[in-house]
Amino acid sequence: MPRVSQLFFKTATVFFLIGIILGLQMGMSGDHAAFPAHAHLNLLGWVTSAIFGIYYALNPARAEGRLPMIQFAIFTIGVIIMIPALYFLNLGNTAMVPLVGIGSFIVLAGVALFAAVVFSNEA
Ligand code: HEM
Ligand code: HEM
């Protein structure tokens, strides 16, 4: 499996573990306030990262070069900024709004770079 796929699966698994722990914490406490952070940690952090990793594993030629690594770094940094900020926003800290926005746009940049990889003319 290409290195970028390995990296996506490593971060995806960490996001998954934290996402599920957050889900269990909500379920056990009965306080579901942080469900959007839980949902997006699982869906962006686990599911989307894993799909990126699978894509690169199925298309190893497109995993070559620097762009996939940059795409991994940008997307992952975006998730790491967006989700904790969203968590604290969900708990009522409205000062987190700009950080959630910044993180979301970095995630968008990571997805745009993925589009650049998918639509590139290489093999
Ligand atoms: C042991 C694992 C998990 C537990 C205990 C758990 C628990 C919860 C809880 C308590 C809520 C709040 C429900 C509500 O107030 O409406 C929730 C919402 C949600 N969870 Fe999880 N979750 C788990 C795993 C996952 C996974 C793996 C995903 C996605 C891949 C996921 C996606 C979602 C989504 C999208 C919502 C929001 C649903 C809505 O819009 O109401 N969850 N989860
Ligand atoms: C940067 C990327 C994203 C942004 C900025 C974003 C933003 C949002 C917003 C503003 C809501 C409404 C929340 C509310 O009404 O309280 C929402 C809900 C939702 N989004 Fe996203 N989203 C993103 C990515 C995704 C992705 C990739 C998925 C699925 C793979 C997804 C699945 C959902 C689901 C299931 C809900 C309903 C549950 C919830 O409110 O948390 N989102 N999203």
mmCIF file of C-alpha atoms and ligand atoms in Angstrom:
data_model
loop_
_atom_site.group_PDB
_atom_site.id
_atom_site.type_symbol
_atom_site.label_atom_id
_atom_site.label_comp_id
_atom_site.label_asym_id
_atom_site.label_seq_id
_atom_site.Cartn_x
_atom_site.Cartn_y
_atom_site.Cartn_z
ATOM 1 C CA MET A 1 0.000 0.000 0.000
ATOM 2 C CA PRO A 2 1.383 3.475 -0.829
ATOM 3 C CA ARG A 3 2.780 5.499 2.062
ATOM 4 C CA VAL A 4 0.047 8.120 1.717
ATOM 5 C CA SER A 5 -2.594 5.366 2.142
ATOM 6 C CA GLN A 6 -0.825 4.107 5.267
ATOM 7 C CA LEU A 7 -0.797 7.643 6.654
ATOM 8 C CA PHE A 8 -4.479 8.222 5.849
ATOM 9 C CA PHE A 9 -5.406 4.966 7.605
ATOM 10 C CA LYS A 10 -3.313 5.844 10.652
ATOM 11 C CA THR A 11 -4.938 9.249 11.127
ATOM 12 C CA ALA A 12 -8.374 7.809 10.194
ATOM 13 C CA THR A 13 -8.032 5.176 12.920
ATOM 14 C CA VAL A 14 -7.044 7.753 15.544
ATOM 15 C CA PHE A 15 -10.020 9.947 14.512
ATOM 16 C CA PHE A 16 -12.274 6.857 14.655
ATOM 17 C CA LEU A 17 -11.137 5.945 18.173
ATOM 18 C CA ILE A 18 -11.672 9.489 19.443
ATOM 19 C CA GLY A 19 -14.975 9.792 17.517
ATOM 20 C CA ILE A 20 -16.376 6.624 19.065
ATOM 21 C CA ILE A 21 -15.151 7.567 22.547
ATOM 22 C CA LEU A 22 -16.940 10.909 22.103
ATOM 23 C CA GLY A 23 -20.091 9.020 20.987
ATOM 24 C CA LEU A 24 -19.922 6.739 24.013
ATOM 25 C CA GLN A 25 -19.285 9.705 26.287
ATOM 26 C CA MET A 26 -22.451 11.357 24.907
ATOM 27 C CA GLY A 27 -24.465 8.170 25.212
ATOM 28 C CA MET A 28 -23.364 7.479 28.786
ATOM 29 C CA SER A 29 -23.721 11.059 30.026
ATOM 30 C CA GLY A 30 -27.018 11.683 28.228
ATOM 31 C CA ASP A 31 -25.617 15.033 27.074
ATOM 32 C CA HIS A 32 -25.640 15.005 23.258
ATOM 33 C CA ALA A 33 -24.575 18.641 22.811
ATOM 34 C CA ALA A 34 -21.363 17.697 21.008
ATOM 35 C CA PHE A 35 -23.046 15.471 18.410
ATOM 36 C CA PRO A 36 -22.035 17.630 15.410
ATOM 37 C CA ALA A 37 -18.345 17.376 16.447
ATOM 38 C CA HIS A 38 -18.806 13.605 16.916
ATOM 39 C CA ALA A 39 -20.590 13.268 13.546
ATOM 40 C CA HIS A 40 -17.967 15.248 11.614
ATOM 41 C CA LEU A 41 -15.037 13.631 13.417
ATOM 42 C CA ASN A 42 -16.361 10.248 12.302
ATOM 43 C CA LEU A 43 -17.493 11.293 8.822
ATOM 44 C CA LEU A 44 -14.615 13.600 7.847
ATOM 45 C CA GLY A 45 -11.917 12.134 10.095
ATOM 46 C CA TRP A 46 -12.625 8.418 9.791
ATOM 47 C CA VAL A 47 -14.817 7.788 6.730
ATOM 48 C CA THR A 48 -13.400 10.427 4.366
ATOM 49 C CA SER A 49 -9.753 9.812 5.342
ATOM 50 C CA ALA A 50 -10.283 6.073 4.826
ATOM 51 C CA ILE A 51 -11.839 6.672 1.398
ATOM 52 C CA PHE A 52 -8.834 8.821 0.428
ATOM 53 C CA GLY A 53 -6.532 6.031 1.635
ATOM 54 C CA ILE A 54 -8.474 3.410 -0.349
ATOM 55 C CA TYR A 55 -8.407 5.596 -3.469
ATOM 56 C CA TYR A 56 -4.620 5.913 -3.347
ATOM 57 C CA ALA A 57 -4.234 2.179 -2.680
ATOM 58 C CA LEU A 58 -6.386 1.376 -5.733
ATOM 59 C CA ASN A 59 -4.546 3.952 -7.878
ATOM 60 C CA PRO A 60 -0.903 3.667 -6.768
ATOM 61 C CA ALA A 61 0.293 5.672 -9.800
ATOM 62 C CA ARG A 62 -1.670 8.649 -8.511
ATOM 63 C CA ALA A 63 -0.151 8.224 -5.043
ATOM 64 C CA GLU A 64 3.260 9.177 -6.457
ATOM 65 C CA GLY A 65 4.849 12.596 -6.284
ATOM 66 C CA ARG A 66 4.410 15.327 -3.698
ATOM 67 C CA LEU A 67 0.795 16.329 -4.333
ATOM 68 C CA PRO A 68 -0.820 13.341 -2.499
ATOM 69 C CA MET A 69 1.361 13.992 0.587
ATOM 70 C CA ILE A 70 0.466 17.694 0.511
ATOM 71 C CA GLN A 71 -3.208 16.730 0.099
ATOM 72 C CA PHE A 72 -2.926 14.412 3.115
ATOM 73 C CA ALA A 73 -1.251 17.109 5.232
ATOM 74 C CA ILE A 74 -3.701 19.889 4.334
ATOM 75 C CA PHE A 75 -6.840 17.780 4.791
ATOM 76 C CA THR A 76 -5.635 16.315 8.089
ATOM 77 C CA ILE A 77 -4.551 19.696 9.507
ATOM 78 C CA GLY A 78 -8.000 21.026 8.542
ATOM 79 C CA VAL A 79 -9.766 18.248 10.452
ATOM 80 C CA ILE A 80 -7.446 18.708 13.451
ATOM 81 C CA ILE A 81 -8.314 22.437 13.576
ATOM 82 C CA MET A 82 -12.022 22.150 12.719
ATOM 83 C CA ILE A 83 -13.161 19.342 15.015
ATOM 84 C CA PRO A 84 -11.825 20.460 18.436
ATOM 85 C CA ALA A 85 -13.046 24.003 17.659
ATOM 86 C CA LEU A 86 -16.456 22.589 16.685
ATOM 87 C CA TYR A 87 -16.498 20.544 19.896
ATOM 88 C CA PHE A 88 -15.972 23.619 22.070
ATOM 89 C CA LEU A 89 -18.471 25.581 19.945
ATOM 90 C CA ASN A 90 -21.019 22.804 20.558
ATOM 91 C CA LEU A 91 -20.366 23.171 24.282
ATOM 92 C CA GLY A 92 -21.254 26.865 24.020
ATOM 93 C CA ASN A 93 -17.962 28.658 23.341
ATOM 94 C CA THR A 94 -19.029 30.963 20.501
ATOM 95 C CA ALA A 95 -15.492 32.411 20.256
ATOM 96 C CA MET A 96 -14.688 29.181 18.367
ATOM 97 C CA VAL A 97 -16.750 30.180 15.310
ATOM 98 C CA PRO A 98 -13.816 31.698 13.330
ATOM 99 C CA LEU A 99 -11.620 28.682 14.079
ATOM 100 C CA VAL A 100 -14.329 26.282 12.898
ATOM 101 C CA GLY A 101 -14.532 28.376 9.714
ATOM 102 C CA ILE A 102 -10.767 28.408 9.184
ATOM 103 C CA GLY A 103 -10.557 24.650 9.771
ATOM 104 C CA SER A 104 -13.473 24.057 7.366
ATOM 105 C CA PHE A 105 -11.774 26.062 4.606
ATOM 106 C CA ILE A 106 -8.539 24.127 5.129
ATOM 107 C CA VAL A 107 -10.581 20.909 4.796
ATOM 108 C CA LEU A 108 -12.062 22.362 1.597
ATOM 109 C CA ALA A 109 -8.523 23.037 0.323
ATOM 110 C CA GLY A 110 -7.630 19.412 1.096
ATOM 111 C CA VAL A 111 -10.640 18.212 -0.902
ATOM 112 C CA ALA A 112 -9.786 20.590 -3.785
ATOM 113 C CA LEU A 113 -6.266 19.093 -3.870
ATOM 114 C CA PHE A 114 -7.851 15.631 -3.943
ATOM 115 C CA ALA A 115 -9.904 16.767 -6.951
ATOM 116 C CA ALA A 116 -6.651 17.924 -8.575
ATOM 117 C CA VAL A 117 -5.195 14.429 -8.033
ATOM 118 C CA VAL A 118 -8.317 12.631 -9.305
ATOM 119 C CA PHE A 119 -8.622 14.807 -12.424
ATOM 120 C CA SER A 120 -4.891 14.899 -13.203
ATOM 121 C CA ASN A 121 -3.749 13.395 -16.495
ATOM 122 C CA GLU A 122 -1.321 10.951 -14.932
ATOM 123 C CA ALA A 123 -1.866 7.216 -15.464
HETATM 124 C C1 HEM B 1 -19.666 3.247 19.468
HETATM 125 C C2 HEM B 1 -19.832 4.110 18.510
HETATM 126 C C3 HEM B 1 -20.772 5.291 18.529
HETATM 127 C C4 HEM B 1 -21.571 5.775 19.530
HETATM 128 C C5 HEM B 1 -21.734 5.291 20.949
HETATM 129 C C6 HEM B 1 -22.285 6.929 18.973
HETATM 130 C C7 HEM B 1 -23.174 7.730 19.680
HETATM 131 C C8 HEM B 1 -23.865 8.794 19.160
HETATM 132 C C9 HEM B 1 -24.768 9.652 19.892
HETATM 133 C C10 HEM B 1 -25.113 9.504 21.382
HETATM 134 C C11 HEM B 1 -25.249 10.573 19.040
HETATM 135 C C12 HEM B 1 -26.235 11.708 19.345
HETATM 136 C C13 HEM B 1 -27.602 11.346 18.841
HETATM 137 C C14 HEM B 1 -28.537 12.544 18.911
HETATM 138 O O1 HEM B 1 -28.522 13.267 19.922
HETATM 139 O O2 HEM B 1 -29.247 12.786 17.925
HETATM 140 C C15 HEM B 1 -24.654 10.325 17.737
HETATM 141 C C16 HEM B 1 -24.911 11.036 16.602
HETATM 142 C C17 HEM B 1 -24.332 10.791 15.371
HETATM 143 N N1 HEM B 1 -23.367 9.839 15.089
HETATM 144 FE FE1 HEM B 1 -22.608 8.504 16.397
HETATM 145 N N2 HEM B 1 -21.902 7.084 17.665
HETATM 146 C C18 HEM B 1 -20.993 6.098 17.355
HETATM 147 C C19 HEM B 1 -20.358 5.911 16.145
HETATM 148 C C20 HEM B 1 -20.581 6.654 15.008
HETATM 149 C C21 HEM B 1 -19.913 6.450 13.725
HETATM 150 C C22 HEM B 1 -18.861 5.387 13.468
HETATM 151 C C23 HEM B 1 -20.422 7.370 12.862
HETATM 152 C C24 HEM B 1 -20.101 7.616 11.427
HETATM 153 C C25 HEM B 1 -19.307 6.894 10.668
HETATM 154 C C26 HEM B 1 -21.408 8.152 13.608
HETATM 155 C C27 HEM B 1 -22.161 9.168 13.057
HETATM 156 C C28 HEM B 1 -23.066 9.922 13.749
HETATM 157 C C29 HEM B 1 -23.848 10.983 13.134
HETATM 158 C C30 HEM B 1 -23.816 11.404 11.671
HETATM 159 C C31 HEM B 1 -24.634 11.532 14.152
HETATM 160 C C32 HEM B 1 -25.623 12.673 14.020
HETATM 161 C C33 HEM B 1 -26.972 12.091 13.729
HETATM 162 C C34 HEM B 1 -28.016 13.181 13.688
HETATM 163 O O3 HEM B 1 -27.962 14.024 12.775
HETATM 164 O O4 HEM B 1 -28.871 13.198 14.580
HETATM 165 N N3 HEM B 1 -21.483 7.693 14.887
HETATM 166 N N4 HEM B 1 -23.809 9.235 17.840
HETATM 167 C C1 HEM B 2 -15.657 21.149 5.792
HETATM 168 C C2 HEM B 2 -16.613 20.250 5.608
HETATM 169 C C3 HEM B 2 -18.002 20.328 6.202
HETATM 170 C C4 HEM B 2 -18.669 21.385 6.729
HETATM 171 C C5 HEM B 2 -18.199 22.837 6.861
HETATM 172 C C6 HEM B 2 -19.975 20.894 7.166
HETATM 173 C C7 HEM B 2 -20.969 21.677 7.756
HETATM 174 C C8 HEM B 2 -22.140 21.225 8.272
HETATM 175 C C9 HEM B 2 -23.166 22.030 8.902
HETATM 176 C C10 HEM B 2 -23.104 23.554 9.058
HETATM 177 C C11 HEM B 2 -24.158 21.203 9.316
HETATM 178 C C12 HEM B 2 -25.461 21.587 10.041
HETATM 179 C C13 HEM B 2 -25.208 21.477 11.509
HETATM 180 C C14 HEM B 2 -26.436 21.863 12.345
HETATM 181 O O1 HEM B 2 -27.507 22.103 11.811
HETATM 182 O O2 HEM B 2 -26.252 21.920 13.591
HETATM 183 C C15 HEM B 2 -23.775 19.846 8.929
HETATM 184 C C16 HEM B 2 -24.501 18.715 9.220
HETATM 185 C C17 HEM B 2 -24.180 17.454 8.801
HETATM 186 N N1 HEM B 2 -23.103 17.103 7.985
HETATM 187 FE FE1 HEM B 2 -21.573 18.328 7.500
HETATM 188 N N2 HEM B 2 -20.068 19.562 6.905
HETATM 189 C C18 HEM B 2 -18.880 19.171 6.310
HETATM 190 C C19 HEM B 2 -18.571 17.911 5.857
HETATM 191 C C20 HEM B 2 -19.399 16.803 5.938
HETATM 192 C C21 HEM B 2 -19.102 15.489 5.385
HETATM 193 C C22 HEM B 2 -17.822 15.164 4.590
HETATM 194 C C23 HEM B 2 -20.125 14.677 5.722
HETATM 195 C C24 HEM B 2 -20.341 13.205 5.407
HETATM 196 C C25 HEM B 2 -19.406 12.404 4.901
HETATM 197 C C26 HEM B 2 -21.091 15.473 6.493
HETATM 198 C C27 HEM B 2 -22.266 15.006 7.041
HETATM 199 C C28 HEM B 2 -23.130 15.760 7.790
HETATM 200 C C29 HEM B 2 -24.269 15.190 8.498
HETATM 201 C C30 HEM B 2 -24.646 13.708 8.542
HETATM 202 C C31 HEM B 2 -24.910 16.255 9.143
HETATM 203 C C32 HEM B 2 -26.136 16.169 10.064
HETATM 204 C C33 HEM B 2 -25.630 15.860 11.482
HETATM 205 C C34 HEM B 2 -25.052 17.059 12.190
HETATM 206 O O3 HEM B 2 -25.736 18.107 12.284
HETATM 207 O O4 HEM B 2 -23.899 16.993 12.666
HETATM 208 N N3 HEM B 2 -20.607 16.755 6.599
HETATM 209 N N4 HEM B 2 -22.551 19.897 8.295
#
